[in-house]
PDB file of N, CA and C in Angstrom:
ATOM      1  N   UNK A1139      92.225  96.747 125.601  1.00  0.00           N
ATOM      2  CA  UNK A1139      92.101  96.042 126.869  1.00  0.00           C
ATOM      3  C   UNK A1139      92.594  96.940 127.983  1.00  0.00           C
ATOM      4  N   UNK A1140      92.003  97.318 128.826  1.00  0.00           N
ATOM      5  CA  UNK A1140      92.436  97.426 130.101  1.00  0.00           C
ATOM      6  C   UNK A1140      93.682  97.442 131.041  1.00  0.00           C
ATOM      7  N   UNK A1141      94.345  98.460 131.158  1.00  0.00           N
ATOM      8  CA  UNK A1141      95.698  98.268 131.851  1.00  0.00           C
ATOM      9  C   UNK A1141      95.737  98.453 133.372  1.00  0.00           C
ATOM     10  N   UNK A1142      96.204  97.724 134.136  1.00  0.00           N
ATOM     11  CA  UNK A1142      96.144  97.770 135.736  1.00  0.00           C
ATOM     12  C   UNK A1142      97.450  97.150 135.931  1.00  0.00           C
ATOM     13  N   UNK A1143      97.673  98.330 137.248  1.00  0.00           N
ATOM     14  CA  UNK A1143      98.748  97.953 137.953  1.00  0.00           C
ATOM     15  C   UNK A1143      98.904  97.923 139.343  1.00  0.00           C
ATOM     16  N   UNK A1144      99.256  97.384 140.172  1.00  0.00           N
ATOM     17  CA  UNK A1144      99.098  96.978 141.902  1.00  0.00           C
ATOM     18  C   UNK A1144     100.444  98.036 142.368  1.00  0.00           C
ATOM     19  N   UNK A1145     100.332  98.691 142.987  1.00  0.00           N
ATOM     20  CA  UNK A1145     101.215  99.714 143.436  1.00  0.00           C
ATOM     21  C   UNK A1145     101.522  99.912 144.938  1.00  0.00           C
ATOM     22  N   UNK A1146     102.898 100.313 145.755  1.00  0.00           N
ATOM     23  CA  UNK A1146     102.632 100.541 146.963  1.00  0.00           C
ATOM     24  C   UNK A1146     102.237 102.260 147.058  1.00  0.00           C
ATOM     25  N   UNK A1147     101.740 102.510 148.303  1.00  0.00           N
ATOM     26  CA  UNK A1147     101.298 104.024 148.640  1.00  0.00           C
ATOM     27  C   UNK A1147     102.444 104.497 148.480  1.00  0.00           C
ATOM     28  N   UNK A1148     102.512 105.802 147.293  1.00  0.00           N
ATOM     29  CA  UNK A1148     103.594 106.747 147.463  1.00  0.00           C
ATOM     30  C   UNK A1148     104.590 106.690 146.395  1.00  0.00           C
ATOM     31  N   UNK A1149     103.765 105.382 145.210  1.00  0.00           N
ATOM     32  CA  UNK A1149     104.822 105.132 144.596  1.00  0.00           C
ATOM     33  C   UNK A1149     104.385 105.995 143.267  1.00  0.00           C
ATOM     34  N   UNK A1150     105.564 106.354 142.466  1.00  0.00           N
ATOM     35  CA  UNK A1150     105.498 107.458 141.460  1.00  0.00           C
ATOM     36  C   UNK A1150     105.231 106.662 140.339  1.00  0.00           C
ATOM     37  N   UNK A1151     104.006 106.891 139.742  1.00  0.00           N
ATOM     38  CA  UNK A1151     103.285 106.389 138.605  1.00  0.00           C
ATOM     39  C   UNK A1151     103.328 107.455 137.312  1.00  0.00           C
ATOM     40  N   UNK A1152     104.143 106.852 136.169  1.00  0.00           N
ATOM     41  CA  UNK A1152     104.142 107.392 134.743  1.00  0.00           C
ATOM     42  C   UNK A1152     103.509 107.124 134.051  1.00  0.00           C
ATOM     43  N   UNK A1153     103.947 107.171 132.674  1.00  0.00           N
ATOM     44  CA  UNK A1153     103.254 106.486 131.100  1.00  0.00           C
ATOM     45  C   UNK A1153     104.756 106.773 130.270  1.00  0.00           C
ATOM     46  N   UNK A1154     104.754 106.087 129.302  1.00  0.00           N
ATOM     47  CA  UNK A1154     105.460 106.454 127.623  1.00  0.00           C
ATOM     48  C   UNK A1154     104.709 105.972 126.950  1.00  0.00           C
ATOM     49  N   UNK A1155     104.176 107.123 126.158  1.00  0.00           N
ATOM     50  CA  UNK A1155     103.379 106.863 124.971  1.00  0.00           C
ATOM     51  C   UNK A1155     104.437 106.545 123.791  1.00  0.00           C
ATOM     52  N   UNK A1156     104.273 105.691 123.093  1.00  0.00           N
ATOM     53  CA  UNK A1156     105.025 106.345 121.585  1.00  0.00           C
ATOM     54  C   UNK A1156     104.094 106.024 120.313  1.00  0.00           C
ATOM     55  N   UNK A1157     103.708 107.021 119.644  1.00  0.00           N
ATOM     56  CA  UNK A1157     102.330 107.063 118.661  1.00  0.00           C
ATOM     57  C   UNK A1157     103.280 107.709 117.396  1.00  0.00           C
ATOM     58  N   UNK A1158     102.575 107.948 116.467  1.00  0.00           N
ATOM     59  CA  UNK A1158     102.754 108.911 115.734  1.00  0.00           C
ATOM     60  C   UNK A1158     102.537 110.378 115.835  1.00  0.00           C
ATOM     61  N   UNK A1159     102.599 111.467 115.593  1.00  0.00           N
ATOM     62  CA  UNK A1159     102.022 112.578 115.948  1.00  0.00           C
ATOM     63  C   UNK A1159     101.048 112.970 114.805  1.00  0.00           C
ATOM     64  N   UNK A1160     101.161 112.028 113.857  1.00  0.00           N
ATOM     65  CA  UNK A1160     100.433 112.988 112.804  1.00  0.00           C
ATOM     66  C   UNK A1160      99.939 111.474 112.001  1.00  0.00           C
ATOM     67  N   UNK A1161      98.434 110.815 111.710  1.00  0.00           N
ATOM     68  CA  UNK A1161      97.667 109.661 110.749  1.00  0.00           C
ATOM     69  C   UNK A1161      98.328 110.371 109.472  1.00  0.00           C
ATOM     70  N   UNK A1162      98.461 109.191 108.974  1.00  0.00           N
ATOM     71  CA  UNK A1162      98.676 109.277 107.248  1.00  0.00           C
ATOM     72  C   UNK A1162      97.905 107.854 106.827  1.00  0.00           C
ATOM     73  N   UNK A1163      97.420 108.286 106.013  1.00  0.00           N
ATOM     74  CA  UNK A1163      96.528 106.872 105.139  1.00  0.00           C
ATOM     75  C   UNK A1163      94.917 107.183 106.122  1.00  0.00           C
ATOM     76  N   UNK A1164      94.680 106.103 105.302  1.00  0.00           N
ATOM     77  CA  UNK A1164      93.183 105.454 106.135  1.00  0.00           C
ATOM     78  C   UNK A1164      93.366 104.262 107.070  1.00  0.00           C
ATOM     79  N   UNK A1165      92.474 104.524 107.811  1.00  0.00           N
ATOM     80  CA  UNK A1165      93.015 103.381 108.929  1.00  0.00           C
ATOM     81  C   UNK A1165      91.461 102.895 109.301  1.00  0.00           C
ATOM     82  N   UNK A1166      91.247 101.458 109.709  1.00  0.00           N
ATOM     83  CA  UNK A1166      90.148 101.212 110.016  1.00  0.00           C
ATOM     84  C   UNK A1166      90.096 101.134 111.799  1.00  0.00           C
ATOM     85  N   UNK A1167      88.958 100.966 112.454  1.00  0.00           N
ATOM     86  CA  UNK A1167      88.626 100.872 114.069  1.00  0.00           C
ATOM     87  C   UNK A1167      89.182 100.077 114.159  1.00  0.00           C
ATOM     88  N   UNK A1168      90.215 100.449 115.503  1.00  0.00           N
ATOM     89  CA  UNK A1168      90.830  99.005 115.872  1.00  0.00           C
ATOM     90  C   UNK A1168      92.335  98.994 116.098  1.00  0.00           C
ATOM     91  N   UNK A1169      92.704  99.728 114.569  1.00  0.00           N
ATOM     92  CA  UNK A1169      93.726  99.622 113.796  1.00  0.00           C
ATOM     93  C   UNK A1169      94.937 100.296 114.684  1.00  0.00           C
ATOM     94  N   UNK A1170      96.274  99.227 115.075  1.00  0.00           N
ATOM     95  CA  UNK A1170      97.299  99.511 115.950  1.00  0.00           C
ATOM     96  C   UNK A1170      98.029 101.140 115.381  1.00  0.00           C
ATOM     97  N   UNK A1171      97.921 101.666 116.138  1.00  0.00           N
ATOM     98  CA  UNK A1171      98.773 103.041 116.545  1.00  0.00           C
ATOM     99  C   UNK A1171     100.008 103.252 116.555  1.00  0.00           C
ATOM    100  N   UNK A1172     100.048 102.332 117.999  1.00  0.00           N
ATOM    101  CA  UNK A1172     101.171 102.865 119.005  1.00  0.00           C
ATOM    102  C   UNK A1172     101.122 102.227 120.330  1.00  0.00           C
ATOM    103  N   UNK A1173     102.268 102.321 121.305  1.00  0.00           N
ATOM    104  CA  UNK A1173     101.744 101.517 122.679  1.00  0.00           C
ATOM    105  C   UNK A1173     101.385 102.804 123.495  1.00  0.00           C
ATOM    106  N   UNK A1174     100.998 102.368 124.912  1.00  0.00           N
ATOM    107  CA  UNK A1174     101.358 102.991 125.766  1.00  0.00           C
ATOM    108  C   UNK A1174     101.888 102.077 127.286  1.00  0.00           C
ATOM    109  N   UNK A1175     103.127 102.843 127.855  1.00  0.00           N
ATOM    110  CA  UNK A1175     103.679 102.102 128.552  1.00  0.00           C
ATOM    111  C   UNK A1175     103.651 102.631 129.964  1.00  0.00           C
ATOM    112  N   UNK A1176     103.237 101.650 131.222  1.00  0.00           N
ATOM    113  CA  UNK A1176     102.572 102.225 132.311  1.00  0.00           C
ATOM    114  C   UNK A1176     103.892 101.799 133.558  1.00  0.00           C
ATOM    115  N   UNK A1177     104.686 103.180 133.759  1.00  0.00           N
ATOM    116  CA  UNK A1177     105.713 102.886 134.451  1.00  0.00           C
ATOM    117  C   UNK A1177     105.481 102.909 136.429  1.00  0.00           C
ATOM    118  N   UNK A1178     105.709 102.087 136.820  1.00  0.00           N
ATOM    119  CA  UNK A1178     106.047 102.153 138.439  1.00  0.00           C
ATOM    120  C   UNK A1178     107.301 102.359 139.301  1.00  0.00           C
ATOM    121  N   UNK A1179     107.552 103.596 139.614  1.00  0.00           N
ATOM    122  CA  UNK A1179     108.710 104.308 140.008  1.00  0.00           C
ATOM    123  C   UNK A1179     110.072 103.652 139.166  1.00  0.00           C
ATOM    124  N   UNK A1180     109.372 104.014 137.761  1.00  0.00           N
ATOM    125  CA  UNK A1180     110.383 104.237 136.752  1.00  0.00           C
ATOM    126  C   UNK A1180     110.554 102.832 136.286  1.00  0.00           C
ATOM    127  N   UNK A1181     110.224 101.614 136.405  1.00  0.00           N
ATOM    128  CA  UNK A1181     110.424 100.645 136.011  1.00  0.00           C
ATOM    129  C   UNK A1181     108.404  99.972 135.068  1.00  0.00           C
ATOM    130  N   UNK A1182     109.024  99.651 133.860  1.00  0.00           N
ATOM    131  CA  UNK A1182     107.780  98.999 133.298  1.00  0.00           C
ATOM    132  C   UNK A1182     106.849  97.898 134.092  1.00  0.00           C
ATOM    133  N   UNK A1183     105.536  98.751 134.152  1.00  0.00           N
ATOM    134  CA  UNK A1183     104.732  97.438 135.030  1.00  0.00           C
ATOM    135  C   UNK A1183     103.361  96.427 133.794  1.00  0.00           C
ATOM    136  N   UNK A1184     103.241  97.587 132.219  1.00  0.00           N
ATOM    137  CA  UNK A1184     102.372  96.977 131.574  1.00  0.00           C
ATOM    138  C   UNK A1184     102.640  97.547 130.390  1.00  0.00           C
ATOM    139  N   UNK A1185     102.115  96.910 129.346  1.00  0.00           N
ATOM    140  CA  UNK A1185     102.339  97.815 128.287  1.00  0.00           C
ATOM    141  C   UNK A1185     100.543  97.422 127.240  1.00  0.00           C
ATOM    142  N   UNK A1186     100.101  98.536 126.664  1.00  0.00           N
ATOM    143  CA  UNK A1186      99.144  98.337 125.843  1.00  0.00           C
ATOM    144  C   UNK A1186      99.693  98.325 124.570  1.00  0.00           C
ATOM    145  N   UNK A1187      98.233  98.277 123.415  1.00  0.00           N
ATOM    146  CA  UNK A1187      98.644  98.980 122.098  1.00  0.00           C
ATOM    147  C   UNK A1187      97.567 100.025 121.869  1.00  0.00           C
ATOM    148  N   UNK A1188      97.825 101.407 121.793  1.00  0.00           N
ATOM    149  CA  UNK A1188      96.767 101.982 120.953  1.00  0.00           C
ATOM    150  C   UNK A1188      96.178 102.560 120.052  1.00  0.00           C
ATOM    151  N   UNK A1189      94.803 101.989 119.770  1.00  0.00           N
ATOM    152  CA  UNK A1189      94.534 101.939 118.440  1.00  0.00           C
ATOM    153  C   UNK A1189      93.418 103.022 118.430  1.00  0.00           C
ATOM    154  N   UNK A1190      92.652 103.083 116.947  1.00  0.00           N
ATOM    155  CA  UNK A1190      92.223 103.666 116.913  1.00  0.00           C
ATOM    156  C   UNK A1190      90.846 103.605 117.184  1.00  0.00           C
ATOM    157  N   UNK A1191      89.545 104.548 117.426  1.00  0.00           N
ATOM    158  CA  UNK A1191      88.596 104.054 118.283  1.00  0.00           C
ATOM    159  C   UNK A1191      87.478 103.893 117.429  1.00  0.00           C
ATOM    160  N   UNK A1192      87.935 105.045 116.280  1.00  0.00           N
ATOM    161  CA  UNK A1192      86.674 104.790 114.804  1.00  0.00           C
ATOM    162  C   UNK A1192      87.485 104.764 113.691  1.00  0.00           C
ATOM    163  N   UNK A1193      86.854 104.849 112.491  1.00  0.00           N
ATOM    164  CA  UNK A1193      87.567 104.784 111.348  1.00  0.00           C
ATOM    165  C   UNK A1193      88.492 105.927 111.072  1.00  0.00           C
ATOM    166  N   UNK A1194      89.650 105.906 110.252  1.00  0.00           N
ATOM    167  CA  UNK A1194      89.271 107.721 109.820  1.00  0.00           C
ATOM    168  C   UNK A1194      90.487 107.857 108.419  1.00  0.00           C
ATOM    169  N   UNK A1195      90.098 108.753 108.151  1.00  0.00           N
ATOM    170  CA  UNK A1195      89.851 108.713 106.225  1.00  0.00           C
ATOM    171  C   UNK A1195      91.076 109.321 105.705  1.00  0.00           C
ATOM    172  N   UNK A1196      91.920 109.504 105.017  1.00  0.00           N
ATOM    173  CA  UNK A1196      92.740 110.148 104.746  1.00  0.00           C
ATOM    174  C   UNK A1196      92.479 111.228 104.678  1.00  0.00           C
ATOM    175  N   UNK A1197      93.569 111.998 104.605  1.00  0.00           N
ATOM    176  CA  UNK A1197      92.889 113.632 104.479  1.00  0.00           C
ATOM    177  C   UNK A1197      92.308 113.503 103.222  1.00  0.00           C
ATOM    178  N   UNK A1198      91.849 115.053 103.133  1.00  0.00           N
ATOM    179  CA  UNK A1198      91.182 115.536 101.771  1.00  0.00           C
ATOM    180  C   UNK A1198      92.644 116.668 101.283  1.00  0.00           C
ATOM    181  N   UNK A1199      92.394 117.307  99.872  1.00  0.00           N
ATOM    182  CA  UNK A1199      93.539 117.887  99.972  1.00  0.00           C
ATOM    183  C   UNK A1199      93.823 118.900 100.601  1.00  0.00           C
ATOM    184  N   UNK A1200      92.238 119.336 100.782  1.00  0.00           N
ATOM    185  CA  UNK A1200      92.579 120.798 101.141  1.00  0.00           C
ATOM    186  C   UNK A1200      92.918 120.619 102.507  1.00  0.00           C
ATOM    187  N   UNK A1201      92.832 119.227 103.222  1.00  0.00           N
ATOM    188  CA  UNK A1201      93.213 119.240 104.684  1.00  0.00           C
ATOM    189  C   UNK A1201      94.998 118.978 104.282  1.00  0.00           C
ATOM    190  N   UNK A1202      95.564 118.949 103.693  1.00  0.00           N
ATOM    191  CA  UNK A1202      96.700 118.221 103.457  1.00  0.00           C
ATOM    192  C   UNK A1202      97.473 119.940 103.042  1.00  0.00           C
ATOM    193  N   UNK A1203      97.214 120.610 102.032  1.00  0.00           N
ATOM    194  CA  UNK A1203      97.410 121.942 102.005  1.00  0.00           C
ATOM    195  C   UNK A1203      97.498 123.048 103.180  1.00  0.00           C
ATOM    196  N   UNK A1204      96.485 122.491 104.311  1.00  0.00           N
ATOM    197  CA  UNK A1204      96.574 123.104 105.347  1.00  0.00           C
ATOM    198  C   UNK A1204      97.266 122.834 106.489  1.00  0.00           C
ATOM    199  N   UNK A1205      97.999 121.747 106.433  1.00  0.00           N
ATOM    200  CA  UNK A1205      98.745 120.849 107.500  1.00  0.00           C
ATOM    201  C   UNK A1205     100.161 121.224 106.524  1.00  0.00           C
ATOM    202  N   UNK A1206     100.509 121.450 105.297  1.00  0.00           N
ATOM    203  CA  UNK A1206     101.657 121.741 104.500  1.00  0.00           C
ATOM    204  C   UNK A1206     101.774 123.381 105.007  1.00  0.00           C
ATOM    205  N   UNK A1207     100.583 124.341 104.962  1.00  0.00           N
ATOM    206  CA  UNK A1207     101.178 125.592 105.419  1.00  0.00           C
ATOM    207  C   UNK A1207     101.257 125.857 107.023  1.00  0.00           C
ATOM    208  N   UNK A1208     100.882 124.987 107.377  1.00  0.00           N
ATOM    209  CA  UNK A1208     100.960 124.833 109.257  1.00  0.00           C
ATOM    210  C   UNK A1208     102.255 124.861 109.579  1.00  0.00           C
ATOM    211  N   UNK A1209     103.079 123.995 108.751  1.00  0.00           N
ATOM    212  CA  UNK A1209     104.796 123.682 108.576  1.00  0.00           C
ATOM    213  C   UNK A1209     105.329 124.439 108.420  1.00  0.00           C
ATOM    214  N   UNK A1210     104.954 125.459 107.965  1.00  0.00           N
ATOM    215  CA  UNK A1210     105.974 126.758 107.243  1.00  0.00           C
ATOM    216  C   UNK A1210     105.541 127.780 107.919  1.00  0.00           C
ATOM    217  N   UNK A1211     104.923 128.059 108.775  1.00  0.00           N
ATOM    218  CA  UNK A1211     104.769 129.565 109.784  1.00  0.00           C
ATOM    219  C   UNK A1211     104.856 128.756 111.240  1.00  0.00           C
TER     220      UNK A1211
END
């Protein structure tokens, strides 16, 4: 859904996301994330949830092998 916020001119507009940084599992469309939070000179004016926009699959291994040596260099 749609986030809107009514603001005066000049006023300092943020976000806080807080997600995961990294899917684990399978997740279907739709499927809650994380929020995101829409700040107006530092004070909360809305908050979403976000999800995901298509399906998406667990890794494969060899994607999982390659995200394990990503860690180590």
């Amino acid at each position: 859904k749609p986030l809107a916020a009514t603001m005066k001119l000049g006023a300092a507009m943020s976000r806080t996301v807080v997600a995961p940084v990294e899917l684990i599992g399978t997740h279907s469309a739709g499927a809650p994330m994380g929020t995101l939070t829409l700040l107006v000179d530092g004070k909360p004016s809305g908050t979403t949830k976000l999800v995901t926009a298509q399906p998406v699959d667990a890794p494969s291994i060899v994607e999982r092998v390659r995200s394990g040596i990503g860690r180590l260099v």
